[in-house]
Short mmCIF file of C-alpha atoms in Angstrom, two decimals:
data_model
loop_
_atom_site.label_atom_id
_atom_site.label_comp_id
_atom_site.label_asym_id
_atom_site.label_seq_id
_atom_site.Cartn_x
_atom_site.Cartn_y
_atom_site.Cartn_z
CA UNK A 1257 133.79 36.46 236.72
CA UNK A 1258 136.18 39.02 235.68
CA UNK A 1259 136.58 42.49 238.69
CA UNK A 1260 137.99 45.52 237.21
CA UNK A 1261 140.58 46.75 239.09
CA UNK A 1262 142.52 50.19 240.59
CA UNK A 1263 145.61 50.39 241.91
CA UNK A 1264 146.03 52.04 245.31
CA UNK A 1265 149.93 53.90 246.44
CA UNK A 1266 150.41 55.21 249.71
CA UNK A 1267 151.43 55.25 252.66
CA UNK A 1268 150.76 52.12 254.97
CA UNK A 1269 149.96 53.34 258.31
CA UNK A 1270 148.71 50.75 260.07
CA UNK A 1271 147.96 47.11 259.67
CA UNK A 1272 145.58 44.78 261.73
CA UNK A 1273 145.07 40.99 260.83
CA UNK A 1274 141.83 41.58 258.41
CA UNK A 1275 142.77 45.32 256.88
CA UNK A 1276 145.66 48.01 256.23
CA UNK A 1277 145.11 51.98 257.06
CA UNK A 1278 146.60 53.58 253.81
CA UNK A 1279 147.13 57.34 252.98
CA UNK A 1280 146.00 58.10 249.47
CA UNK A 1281 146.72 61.47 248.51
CA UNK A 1282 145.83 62.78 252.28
CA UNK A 1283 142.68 60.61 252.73
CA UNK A 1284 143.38 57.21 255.02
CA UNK A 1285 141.01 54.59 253.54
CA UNK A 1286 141.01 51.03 255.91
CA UNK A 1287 141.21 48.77 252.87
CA UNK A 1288 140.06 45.13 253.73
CA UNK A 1289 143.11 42.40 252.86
CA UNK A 1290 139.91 39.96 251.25
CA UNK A 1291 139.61 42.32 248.55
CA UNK A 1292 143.32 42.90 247.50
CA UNK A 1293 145.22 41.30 244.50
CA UNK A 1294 148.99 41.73 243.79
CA UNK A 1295 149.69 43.22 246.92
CA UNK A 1296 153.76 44.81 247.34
CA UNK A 1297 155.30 46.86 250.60
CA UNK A 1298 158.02 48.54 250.60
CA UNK A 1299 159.16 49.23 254.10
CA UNK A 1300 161.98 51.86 255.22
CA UNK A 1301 163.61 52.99 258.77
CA UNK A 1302 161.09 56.46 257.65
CA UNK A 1303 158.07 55.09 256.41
CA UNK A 1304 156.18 51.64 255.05
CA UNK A 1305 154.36 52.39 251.27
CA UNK A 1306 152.15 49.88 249.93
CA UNK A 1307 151.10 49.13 246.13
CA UNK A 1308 148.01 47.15 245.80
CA UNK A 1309 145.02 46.44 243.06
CA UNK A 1310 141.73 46.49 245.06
CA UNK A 1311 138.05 46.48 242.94
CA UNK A 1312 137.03 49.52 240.90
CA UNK A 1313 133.34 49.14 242.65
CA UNK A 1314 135.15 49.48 246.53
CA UNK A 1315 137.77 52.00 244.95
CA UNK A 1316 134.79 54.60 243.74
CA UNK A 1317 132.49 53.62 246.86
CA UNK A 1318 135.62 54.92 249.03
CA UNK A 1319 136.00 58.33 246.75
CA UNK A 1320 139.42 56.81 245.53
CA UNK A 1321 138.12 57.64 242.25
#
């Protein structure tokens, strides 16, 4: 079965075993690590930013989009 997907940028602001905290445009969304494909972080000494695809349906559920 084929899952669109969205991309999700922001800020990482936390991280627990099963789910990251990210800041997407101002809103912090706890995105559960199950559901994410192609996953990259870019950490710095200032802040951690994290590119990931997550589904479309869990993307609009969350108001992403």
């Amino acid at each position: 079965m084929s899952r669109e997907m969205f991309i999700v940028e922001g800020d990482l602001l936390r991280e627990t075993p099963a789910a990251y905290l990210i800041d997407f445009g101002g809103d912090e969304y706890w995105v559960p690590k199950s559901l994410i494909e192609d996953e990259n972080i870019e950490r710095t000494l200032k802040r951690d930013m994290i590119s990931c695809a997550v589904p479309e349906w869990f993307a609009i559920e969350k108001g992403m989009i």
